[in-house]
Structures are given as structure tokens and as C-alpha cells.
mmCIF file with all atom_site columns, C-alpha atoms in Angstrom:
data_model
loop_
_atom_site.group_PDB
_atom_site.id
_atom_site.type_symbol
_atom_site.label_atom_id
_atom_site.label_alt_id
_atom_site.label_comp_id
_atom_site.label_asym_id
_atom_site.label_entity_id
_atom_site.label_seq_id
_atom_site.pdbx_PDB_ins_code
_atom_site.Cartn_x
_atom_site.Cartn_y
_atom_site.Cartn_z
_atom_site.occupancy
_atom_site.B_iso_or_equiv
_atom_site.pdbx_formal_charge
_atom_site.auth_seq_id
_atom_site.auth_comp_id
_atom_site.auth_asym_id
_atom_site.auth_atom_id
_atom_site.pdbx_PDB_model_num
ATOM 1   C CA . UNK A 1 1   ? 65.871  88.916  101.633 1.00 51.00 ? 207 UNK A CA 1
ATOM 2   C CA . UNK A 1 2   ? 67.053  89.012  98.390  1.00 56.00 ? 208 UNK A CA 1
ATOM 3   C CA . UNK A 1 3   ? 71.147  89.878  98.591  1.00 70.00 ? 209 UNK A CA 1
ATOM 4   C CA . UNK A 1 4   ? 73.919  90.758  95.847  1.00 78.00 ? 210 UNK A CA 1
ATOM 5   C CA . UNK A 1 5   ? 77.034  90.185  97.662  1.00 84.00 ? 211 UNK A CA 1
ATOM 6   C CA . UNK A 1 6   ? 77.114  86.740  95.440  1.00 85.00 ? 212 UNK A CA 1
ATOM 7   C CA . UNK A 1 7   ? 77.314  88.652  92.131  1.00 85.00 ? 213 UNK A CA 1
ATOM 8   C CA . UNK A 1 8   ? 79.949  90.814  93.393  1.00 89.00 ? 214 UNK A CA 1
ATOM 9   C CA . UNK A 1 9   ? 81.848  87.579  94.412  1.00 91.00 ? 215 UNK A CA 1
ATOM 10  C CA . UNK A 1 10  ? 81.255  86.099  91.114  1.00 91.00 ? 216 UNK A CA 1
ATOM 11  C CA . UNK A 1 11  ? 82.626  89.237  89.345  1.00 92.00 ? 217 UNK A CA 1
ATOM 12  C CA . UNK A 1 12  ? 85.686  89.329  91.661  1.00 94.00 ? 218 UNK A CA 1
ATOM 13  C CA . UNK A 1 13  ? 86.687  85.993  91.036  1.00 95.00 ? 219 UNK A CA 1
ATOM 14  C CA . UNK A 1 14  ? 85.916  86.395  87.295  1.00 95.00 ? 220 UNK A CA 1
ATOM 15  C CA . UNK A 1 15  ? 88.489  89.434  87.418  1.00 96.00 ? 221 UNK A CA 1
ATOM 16  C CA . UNK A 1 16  ? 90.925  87.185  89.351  1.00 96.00 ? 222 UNK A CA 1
ATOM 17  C CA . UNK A 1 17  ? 90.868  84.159  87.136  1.00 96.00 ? 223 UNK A CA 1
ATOM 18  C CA . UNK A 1 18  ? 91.639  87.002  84.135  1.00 94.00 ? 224 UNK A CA 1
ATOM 19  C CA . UNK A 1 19  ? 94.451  87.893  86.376  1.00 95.00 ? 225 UNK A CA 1
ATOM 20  C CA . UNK A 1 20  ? 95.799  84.139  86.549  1.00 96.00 ? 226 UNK A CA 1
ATOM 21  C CA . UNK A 1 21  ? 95.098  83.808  82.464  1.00 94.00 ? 227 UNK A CA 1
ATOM 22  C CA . UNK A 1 22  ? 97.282  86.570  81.802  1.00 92.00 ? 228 UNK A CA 1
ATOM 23  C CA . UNK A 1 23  ? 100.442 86.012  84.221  1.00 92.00 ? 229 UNK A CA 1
ATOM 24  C CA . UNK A 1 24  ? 100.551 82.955  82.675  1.00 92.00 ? 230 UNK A CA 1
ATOM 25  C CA . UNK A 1 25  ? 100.852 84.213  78.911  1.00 89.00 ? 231 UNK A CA 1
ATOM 26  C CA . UNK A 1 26  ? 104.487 84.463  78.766  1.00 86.00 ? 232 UNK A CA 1
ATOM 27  C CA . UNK A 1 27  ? 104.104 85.765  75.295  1.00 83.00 ? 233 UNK A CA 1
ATOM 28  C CA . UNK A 1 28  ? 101.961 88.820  76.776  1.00 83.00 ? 234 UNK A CA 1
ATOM 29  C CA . UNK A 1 29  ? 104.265 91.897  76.531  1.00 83.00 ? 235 UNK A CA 1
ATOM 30  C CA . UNK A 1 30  ? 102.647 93.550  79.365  1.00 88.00 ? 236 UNK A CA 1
ATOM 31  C CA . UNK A 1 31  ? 101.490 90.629  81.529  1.00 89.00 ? 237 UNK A CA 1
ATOM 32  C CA . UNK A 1 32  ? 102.338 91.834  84.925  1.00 93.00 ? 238 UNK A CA 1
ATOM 33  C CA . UNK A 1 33  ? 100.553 95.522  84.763  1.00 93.00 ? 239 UNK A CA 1
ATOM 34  C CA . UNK A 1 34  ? 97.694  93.667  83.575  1.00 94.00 ? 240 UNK A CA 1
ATOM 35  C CA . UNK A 1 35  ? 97.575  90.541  85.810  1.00 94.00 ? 241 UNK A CA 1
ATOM 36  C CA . UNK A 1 36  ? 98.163  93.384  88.735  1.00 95.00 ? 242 UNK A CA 1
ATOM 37  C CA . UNK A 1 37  ? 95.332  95.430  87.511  1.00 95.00 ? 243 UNK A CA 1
ATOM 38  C CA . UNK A 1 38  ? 92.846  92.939  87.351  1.00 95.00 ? 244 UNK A CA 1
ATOM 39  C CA . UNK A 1 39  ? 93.791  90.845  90.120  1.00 96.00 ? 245 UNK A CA 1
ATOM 40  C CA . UNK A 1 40  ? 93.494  94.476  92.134  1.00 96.00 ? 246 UNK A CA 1
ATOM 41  C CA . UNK A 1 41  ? 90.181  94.808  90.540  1.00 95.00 ? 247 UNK A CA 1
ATOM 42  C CA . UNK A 1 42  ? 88.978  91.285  91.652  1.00 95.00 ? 248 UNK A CA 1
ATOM 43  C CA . UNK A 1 43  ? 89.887  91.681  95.249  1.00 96.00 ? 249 UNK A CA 1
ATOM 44  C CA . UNK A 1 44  ? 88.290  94.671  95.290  1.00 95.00 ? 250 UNK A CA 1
ATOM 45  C CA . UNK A 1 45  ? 84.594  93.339  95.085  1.00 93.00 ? 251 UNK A CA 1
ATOM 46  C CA . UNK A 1 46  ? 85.409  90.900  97.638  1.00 92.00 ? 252 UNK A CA 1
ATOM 47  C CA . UNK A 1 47  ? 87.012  93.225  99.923  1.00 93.00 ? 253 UNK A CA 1
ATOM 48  C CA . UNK A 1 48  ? 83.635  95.658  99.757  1.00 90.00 ? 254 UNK A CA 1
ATOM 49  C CA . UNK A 1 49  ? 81.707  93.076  101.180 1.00 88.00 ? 255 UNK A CA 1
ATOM 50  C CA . UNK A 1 50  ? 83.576  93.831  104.242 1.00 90.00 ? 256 UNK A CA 1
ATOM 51  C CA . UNK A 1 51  ? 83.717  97.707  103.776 1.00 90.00 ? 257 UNK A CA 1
ATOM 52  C CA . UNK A 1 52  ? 79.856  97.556  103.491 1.00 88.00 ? 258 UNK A CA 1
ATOM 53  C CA . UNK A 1 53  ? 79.500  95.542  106.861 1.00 87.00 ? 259 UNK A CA 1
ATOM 54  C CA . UNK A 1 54  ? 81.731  98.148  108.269 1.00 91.00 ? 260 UNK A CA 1
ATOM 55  C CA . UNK A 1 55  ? 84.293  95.506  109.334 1.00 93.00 ? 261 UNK A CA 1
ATOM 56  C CA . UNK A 1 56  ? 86.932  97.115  107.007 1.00 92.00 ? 262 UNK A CA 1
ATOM 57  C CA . UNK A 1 57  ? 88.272  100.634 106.564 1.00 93.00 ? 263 UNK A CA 1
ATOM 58  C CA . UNK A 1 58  ? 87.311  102.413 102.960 1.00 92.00 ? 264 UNK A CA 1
ATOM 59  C CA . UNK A 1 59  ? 90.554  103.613 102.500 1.00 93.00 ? 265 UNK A CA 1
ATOM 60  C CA . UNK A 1 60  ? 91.777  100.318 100.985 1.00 94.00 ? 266 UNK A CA 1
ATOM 61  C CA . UNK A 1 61  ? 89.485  100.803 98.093  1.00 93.00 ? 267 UNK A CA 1
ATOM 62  C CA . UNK A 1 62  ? 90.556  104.431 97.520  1.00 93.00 ? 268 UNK A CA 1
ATOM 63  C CA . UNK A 1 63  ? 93.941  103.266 98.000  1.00 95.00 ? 269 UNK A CA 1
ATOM 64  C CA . UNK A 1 64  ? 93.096  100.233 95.382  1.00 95.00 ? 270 UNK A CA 1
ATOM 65  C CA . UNK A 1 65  ? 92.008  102.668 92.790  1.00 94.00 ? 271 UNK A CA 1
ATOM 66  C CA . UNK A 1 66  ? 95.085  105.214 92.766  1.00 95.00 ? 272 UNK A CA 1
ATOM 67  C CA . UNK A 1 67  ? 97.071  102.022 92.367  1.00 95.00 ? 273 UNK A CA 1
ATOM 68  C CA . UNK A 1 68  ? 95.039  100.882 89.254  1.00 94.00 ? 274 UNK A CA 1
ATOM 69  C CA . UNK A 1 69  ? 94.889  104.413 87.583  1.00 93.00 ? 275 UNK A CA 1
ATOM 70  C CA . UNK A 1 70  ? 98.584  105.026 88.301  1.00 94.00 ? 276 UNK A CA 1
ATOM 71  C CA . UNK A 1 71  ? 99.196  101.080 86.638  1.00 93.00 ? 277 UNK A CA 1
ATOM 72  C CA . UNK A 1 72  ? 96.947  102.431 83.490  1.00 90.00 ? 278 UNK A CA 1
ATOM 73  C CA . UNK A 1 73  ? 98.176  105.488 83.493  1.00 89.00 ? 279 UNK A CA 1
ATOM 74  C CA . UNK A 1 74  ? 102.208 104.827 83.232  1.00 90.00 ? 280 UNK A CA 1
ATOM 75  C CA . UNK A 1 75  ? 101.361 102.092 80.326  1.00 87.00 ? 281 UNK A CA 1
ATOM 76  C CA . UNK A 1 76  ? 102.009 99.056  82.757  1.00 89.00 ? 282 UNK A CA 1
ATOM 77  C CA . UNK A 1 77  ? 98.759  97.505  81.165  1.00 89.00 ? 283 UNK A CA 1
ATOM 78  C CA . UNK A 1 78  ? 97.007  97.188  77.356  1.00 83.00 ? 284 UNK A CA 1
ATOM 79  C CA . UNK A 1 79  ? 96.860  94.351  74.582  1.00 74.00 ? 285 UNK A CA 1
ATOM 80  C CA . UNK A 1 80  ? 100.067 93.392  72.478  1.00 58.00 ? 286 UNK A CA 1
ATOM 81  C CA . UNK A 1 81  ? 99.370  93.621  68.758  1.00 48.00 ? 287 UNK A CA 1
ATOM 82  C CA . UNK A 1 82  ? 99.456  89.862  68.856  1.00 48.00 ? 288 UNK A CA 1
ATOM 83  C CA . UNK A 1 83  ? 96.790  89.672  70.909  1.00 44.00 ? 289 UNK A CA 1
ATOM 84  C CA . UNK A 1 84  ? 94.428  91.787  69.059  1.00 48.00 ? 290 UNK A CA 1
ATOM 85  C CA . UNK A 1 85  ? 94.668  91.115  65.273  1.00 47.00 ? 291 UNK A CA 1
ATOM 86  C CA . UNK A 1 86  ? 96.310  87.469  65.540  1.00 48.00 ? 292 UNK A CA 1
ATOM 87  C CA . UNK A 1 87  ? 93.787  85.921  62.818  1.00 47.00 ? 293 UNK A CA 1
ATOM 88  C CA . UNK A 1 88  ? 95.089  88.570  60.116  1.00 48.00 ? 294 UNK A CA 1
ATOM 89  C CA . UNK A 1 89  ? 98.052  87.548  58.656  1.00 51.00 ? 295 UNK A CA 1
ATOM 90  C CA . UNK A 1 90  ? 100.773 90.745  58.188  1.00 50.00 ? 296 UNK A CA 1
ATOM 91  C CA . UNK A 1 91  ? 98.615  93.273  61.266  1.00 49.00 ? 297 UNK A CA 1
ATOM 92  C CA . UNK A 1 92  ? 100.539 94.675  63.797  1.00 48.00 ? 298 UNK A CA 1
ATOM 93  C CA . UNK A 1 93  ? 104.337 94.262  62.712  1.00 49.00 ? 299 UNK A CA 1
ATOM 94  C CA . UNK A 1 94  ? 105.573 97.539  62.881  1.00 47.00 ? 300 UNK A CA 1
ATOM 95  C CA . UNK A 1 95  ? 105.238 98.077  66.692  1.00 44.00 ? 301 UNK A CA 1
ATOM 96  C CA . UNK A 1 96  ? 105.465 95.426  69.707  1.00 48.00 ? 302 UNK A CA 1
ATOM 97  C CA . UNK A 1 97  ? 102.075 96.831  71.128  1.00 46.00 ? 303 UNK A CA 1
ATOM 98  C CA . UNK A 1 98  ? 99.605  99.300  70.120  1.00 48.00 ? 304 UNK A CA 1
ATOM 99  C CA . UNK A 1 99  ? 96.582  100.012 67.726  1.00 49.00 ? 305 UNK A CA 1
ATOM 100 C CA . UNK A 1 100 ? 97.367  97.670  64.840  1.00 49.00 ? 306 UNK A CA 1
ATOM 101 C CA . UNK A 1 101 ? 95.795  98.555  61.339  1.00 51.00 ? 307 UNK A CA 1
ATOM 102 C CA . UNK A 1 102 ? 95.339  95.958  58.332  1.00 49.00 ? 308 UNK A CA 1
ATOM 103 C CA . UNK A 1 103 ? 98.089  95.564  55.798  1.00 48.00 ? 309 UNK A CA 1
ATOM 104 C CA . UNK A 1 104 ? 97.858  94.630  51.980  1.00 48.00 ? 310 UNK A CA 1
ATOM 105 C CA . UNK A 1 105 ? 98.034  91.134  53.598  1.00 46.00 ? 311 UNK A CA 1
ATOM 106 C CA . UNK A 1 106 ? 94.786  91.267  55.030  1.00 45.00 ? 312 UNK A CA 1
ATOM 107 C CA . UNK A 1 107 ? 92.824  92.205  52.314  1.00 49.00 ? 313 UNK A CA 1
ATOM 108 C CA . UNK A 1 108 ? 92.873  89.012  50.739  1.00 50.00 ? 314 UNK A CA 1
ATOM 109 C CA . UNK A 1 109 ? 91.926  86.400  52.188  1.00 50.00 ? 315 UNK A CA 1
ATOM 110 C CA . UNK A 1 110 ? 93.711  83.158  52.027  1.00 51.00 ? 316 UNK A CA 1
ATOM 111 C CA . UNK A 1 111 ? 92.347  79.718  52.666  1.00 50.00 ? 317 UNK A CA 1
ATOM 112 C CA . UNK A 1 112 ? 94.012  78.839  55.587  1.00 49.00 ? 318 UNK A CA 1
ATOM 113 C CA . UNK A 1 113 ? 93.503  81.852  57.684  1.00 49.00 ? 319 UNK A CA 1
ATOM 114 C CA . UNK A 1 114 ? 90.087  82.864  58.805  1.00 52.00 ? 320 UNK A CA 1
ATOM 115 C CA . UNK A 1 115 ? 90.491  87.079  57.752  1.00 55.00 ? 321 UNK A CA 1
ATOM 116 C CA . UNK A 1 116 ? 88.751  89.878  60.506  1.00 59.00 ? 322 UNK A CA 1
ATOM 117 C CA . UNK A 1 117 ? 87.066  92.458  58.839  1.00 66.00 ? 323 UNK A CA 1
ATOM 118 C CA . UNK A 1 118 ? 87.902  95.854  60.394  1.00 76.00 ? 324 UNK A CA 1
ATOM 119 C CA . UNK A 1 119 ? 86.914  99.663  58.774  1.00 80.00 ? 325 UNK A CA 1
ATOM 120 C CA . UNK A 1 120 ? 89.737  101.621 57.344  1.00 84.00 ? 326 UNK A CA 1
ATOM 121 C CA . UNK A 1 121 ? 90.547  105.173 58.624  1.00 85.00 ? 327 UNK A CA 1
ATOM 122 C CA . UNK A 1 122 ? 88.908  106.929 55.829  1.00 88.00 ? 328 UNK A CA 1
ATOM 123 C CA . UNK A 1 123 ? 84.996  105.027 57.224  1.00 87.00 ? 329 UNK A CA 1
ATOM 124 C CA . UNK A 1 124 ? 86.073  105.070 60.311  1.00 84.00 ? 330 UNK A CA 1
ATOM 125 C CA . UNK A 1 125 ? 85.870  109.470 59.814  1.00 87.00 ? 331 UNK A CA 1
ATOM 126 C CA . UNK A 1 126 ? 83.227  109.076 57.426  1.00 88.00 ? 332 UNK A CA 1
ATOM 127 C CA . UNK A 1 127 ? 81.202  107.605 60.502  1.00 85.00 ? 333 UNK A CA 1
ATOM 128 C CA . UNK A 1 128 ? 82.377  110.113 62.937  1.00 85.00 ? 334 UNK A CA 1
ATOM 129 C CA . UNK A 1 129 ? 80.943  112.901 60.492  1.00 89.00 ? 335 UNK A CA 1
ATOM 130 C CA . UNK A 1 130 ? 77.554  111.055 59.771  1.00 89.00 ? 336 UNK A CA 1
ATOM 131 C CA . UNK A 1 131 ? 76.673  110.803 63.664  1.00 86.00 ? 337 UNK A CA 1
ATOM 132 C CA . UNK A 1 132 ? 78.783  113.167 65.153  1.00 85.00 ? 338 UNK A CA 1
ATOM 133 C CA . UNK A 1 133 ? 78.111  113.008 68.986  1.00 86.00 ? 339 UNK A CA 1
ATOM 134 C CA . UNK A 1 134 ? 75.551  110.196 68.533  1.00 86.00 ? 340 UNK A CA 1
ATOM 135 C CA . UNK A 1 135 ? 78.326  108.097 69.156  1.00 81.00 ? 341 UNK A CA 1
ATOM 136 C CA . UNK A 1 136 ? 78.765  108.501 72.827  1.00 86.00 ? 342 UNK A CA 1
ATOM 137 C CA . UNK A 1 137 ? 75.194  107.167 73.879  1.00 89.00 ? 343 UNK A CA 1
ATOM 138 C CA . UNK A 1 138 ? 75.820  104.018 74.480  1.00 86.00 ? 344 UNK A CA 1
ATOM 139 C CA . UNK A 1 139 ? 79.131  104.717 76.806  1.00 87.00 ? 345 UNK A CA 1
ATOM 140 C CA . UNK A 1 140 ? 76.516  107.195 78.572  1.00 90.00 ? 346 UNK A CA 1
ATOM 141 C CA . UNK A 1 141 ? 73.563  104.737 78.710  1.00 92.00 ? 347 UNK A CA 1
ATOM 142 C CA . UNK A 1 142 ? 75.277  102.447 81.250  1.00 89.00 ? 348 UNK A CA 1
ATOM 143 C CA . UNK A 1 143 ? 76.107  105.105 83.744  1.00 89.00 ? 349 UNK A CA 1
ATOM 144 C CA . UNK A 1 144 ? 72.493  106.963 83.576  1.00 91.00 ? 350 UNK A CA 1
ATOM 145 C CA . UNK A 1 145 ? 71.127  102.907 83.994  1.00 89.00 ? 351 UNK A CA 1
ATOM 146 C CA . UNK A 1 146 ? 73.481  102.621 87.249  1.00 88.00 ? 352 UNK A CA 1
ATOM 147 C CA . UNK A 1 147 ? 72.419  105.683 88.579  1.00 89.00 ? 353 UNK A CA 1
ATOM 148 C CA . UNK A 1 148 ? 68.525  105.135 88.208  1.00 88.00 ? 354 UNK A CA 1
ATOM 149 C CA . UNK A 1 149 ? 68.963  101.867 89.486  1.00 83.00 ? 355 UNK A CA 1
ATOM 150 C CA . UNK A 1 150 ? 70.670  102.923 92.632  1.00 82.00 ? 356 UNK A CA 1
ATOM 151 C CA . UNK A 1 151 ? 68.577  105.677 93.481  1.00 85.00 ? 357 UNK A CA 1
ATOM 152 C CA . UNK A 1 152 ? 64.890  103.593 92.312  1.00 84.00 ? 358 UNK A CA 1
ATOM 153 C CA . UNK A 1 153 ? 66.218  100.113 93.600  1.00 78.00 ? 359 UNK A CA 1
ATOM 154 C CA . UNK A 1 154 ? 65.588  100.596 97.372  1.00 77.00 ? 360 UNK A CA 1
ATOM 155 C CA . UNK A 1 155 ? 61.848  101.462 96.240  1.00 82.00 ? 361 UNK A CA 1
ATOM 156 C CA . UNK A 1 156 ? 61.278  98.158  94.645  1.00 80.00 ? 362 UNK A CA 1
ATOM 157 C CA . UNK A 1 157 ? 60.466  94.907  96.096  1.00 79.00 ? 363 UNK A CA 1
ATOM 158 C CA . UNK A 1 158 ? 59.695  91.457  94.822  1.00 79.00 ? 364 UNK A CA 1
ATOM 159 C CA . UNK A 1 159 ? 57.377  89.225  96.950  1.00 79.00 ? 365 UNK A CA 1
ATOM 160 C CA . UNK A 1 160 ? 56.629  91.723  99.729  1.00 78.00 ? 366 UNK A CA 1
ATOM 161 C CA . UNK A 1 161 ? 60.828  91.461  100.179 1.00 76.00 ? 367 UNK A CA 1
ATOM 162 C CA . UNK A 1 162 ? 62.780  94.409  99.530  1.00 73.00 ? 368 UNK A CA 1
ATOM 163 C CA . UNK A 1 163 ? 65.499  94.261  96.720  1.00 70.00 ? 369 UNK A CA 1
ATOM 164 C CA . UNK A 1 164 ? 67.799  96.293  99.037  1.00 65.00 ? 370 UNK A CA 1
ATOM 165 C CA . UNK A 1 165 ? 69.019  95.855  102.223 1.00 60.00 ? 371 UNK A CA 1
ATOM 166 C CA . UNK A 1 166 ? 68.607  99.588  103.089 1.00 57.00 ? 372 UNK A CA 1
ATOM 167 C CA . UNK A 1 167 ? 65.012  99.587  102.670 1.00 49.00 ? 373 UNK A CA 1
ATOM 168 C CA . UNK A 1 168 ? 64.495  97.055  105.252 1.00 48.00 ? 374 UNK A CA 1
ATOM 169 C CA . UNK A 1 169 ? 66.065  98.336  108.148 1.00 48.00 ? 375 UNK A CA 1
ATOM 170 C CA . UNK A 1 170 ? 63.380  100.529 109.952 1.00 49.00 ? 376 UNK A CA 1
#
């Protein structure tokens, strides 16, 4: 039978090794919201292996998520301005961490520094206006996907083997 548990492994350690990267930035202003929230994130998938043999209680999960939306939520996590506009030379030096926009700097290039090219406000609002709503299809693609997969996956097999353990049992 075709199983998943070893993608949701891979994920989890993915998540934790991102938790190990960051701790380890010392220069990352909020290092230890983020390393918490990911690491939290990465045990997670492993730990619902076990929730979904019904060897561990669900609560942990639930319990799991609170802590990562209350570490989001009070600003324990997010990028440092150095971390997000480091190739353009004069960005984010007003505030230790936030949105950074480009200065005077960054419009000309130089030809030491590689220069990323970002939209100003003013496009940024002239988008908005052209397409409106339009915007928010691809952030609602991915759930819609997730949601016709769940409910259409247990129909589908490959080889005469069902893609889903549920569809097996009798």
C-alpha cells in the first residue's frame, strides 16, 4: 500500500533543520520565537503519525497550535530587515525589523552590489485597483486543492492499491 507518513517526516524534519538554521543566527533579532515556532511545527508532523495510529492523545496538537498562534501573535517571530533586503544597499535602516522599502540608494545600482528590484507603493496600489479581488486566487487555490484532494483521494487507486489507507480497511 502506498503510505505518506514519509512525506510528513520529511516535512517535519525540513521544519526542524529551519529551526536549528535560525537559533544559530545570532544576528537574527527574533531567533528564538522563530526557532520555537518552527521547531513546534516540525514535531508536529512527526508527532501525528502517532495521533493517527491512535497511540497519542490529539490534544498535543491543539495544544501545539495555541502555542504557535500565541508565539505569532505577540511578535515573538518575523524576518529582521537584514534578512529581507540585505542585497540593497541603504533598505531597512530606519527600524530593527519590519517591512523595509527601497531608499535613493537602491535605485542605482552600483557595481559591486547585485540591486533587488521591488515595486514602489504607488504600483503596488495601481495593481490592487487593476485586479481588485483577483488577487486572492492563488492563496484560495491551495486550500480548495487540499480539500478536493482529501475528500476524492480515498476514491483513487494506483495499481489495484488504494492511495489511502481508509479505503482499504473493509
Amino acid at each position: 500500500m502506498i503510505t505518506s507518513e514519509w512525506l510528513y517526516w520529511l516535512i517535519g524534519a525540513f521544519f526542524i533543520a529551519v529551526a536549528v538554521l535560525i537559533v544559530t543566527d545570532t544576528s537574527h533579532a527574533k531567533r528564538l520565537g522563530n526557532a520555537a515556532f518552527w521547531g513546534i511545527l516540525g514535531v508536529s508532523f512527526f508527532y501525528g503519525t502517532f495521533v493517527a495510529a491512535k497511540t497519542a492523545p490529539s490534544w498535543v496538537l491543539g495544544f501545539a497550535v495555541l502555542v504557535m498562534v500565541a508565539l505569532a501573535g505577540l511578535g515573538f517571530t518575523g524576518t529582521t530587515s537584514r534578512t529581507r533586503v540585505a542585497s540593497i544597499p541603504g533598505a531597512g535602516t530606519g527600524a530593527e525589523t519590519g517591512p523595509a522599502e527601497p531608499t535613493a540608494a537602491a535605485t542605482k545600482p552600483s557595481a559591486s552590489t547585485s540591486v533587488l528590484a521591488t515595486t514602489s507603493p504607488d504600483e503596488r496600489a495601481a495593481f490592487a485597483t487593476r485586479f481588485g479581488n483577483k488577487l486572492f486566487i492563488p492563496a484560495l487555490v491551495v486550500p480548495v486543492v487540499a480539500v478536493l484532494v482529501a475528500t476524492l483521494g480515498p476514491l483513487v487507486s494506483i495499481g489495484g492499491a488504494p492511495c489511502s489507507p481508509k479505503a482499504a480497511r473493509p
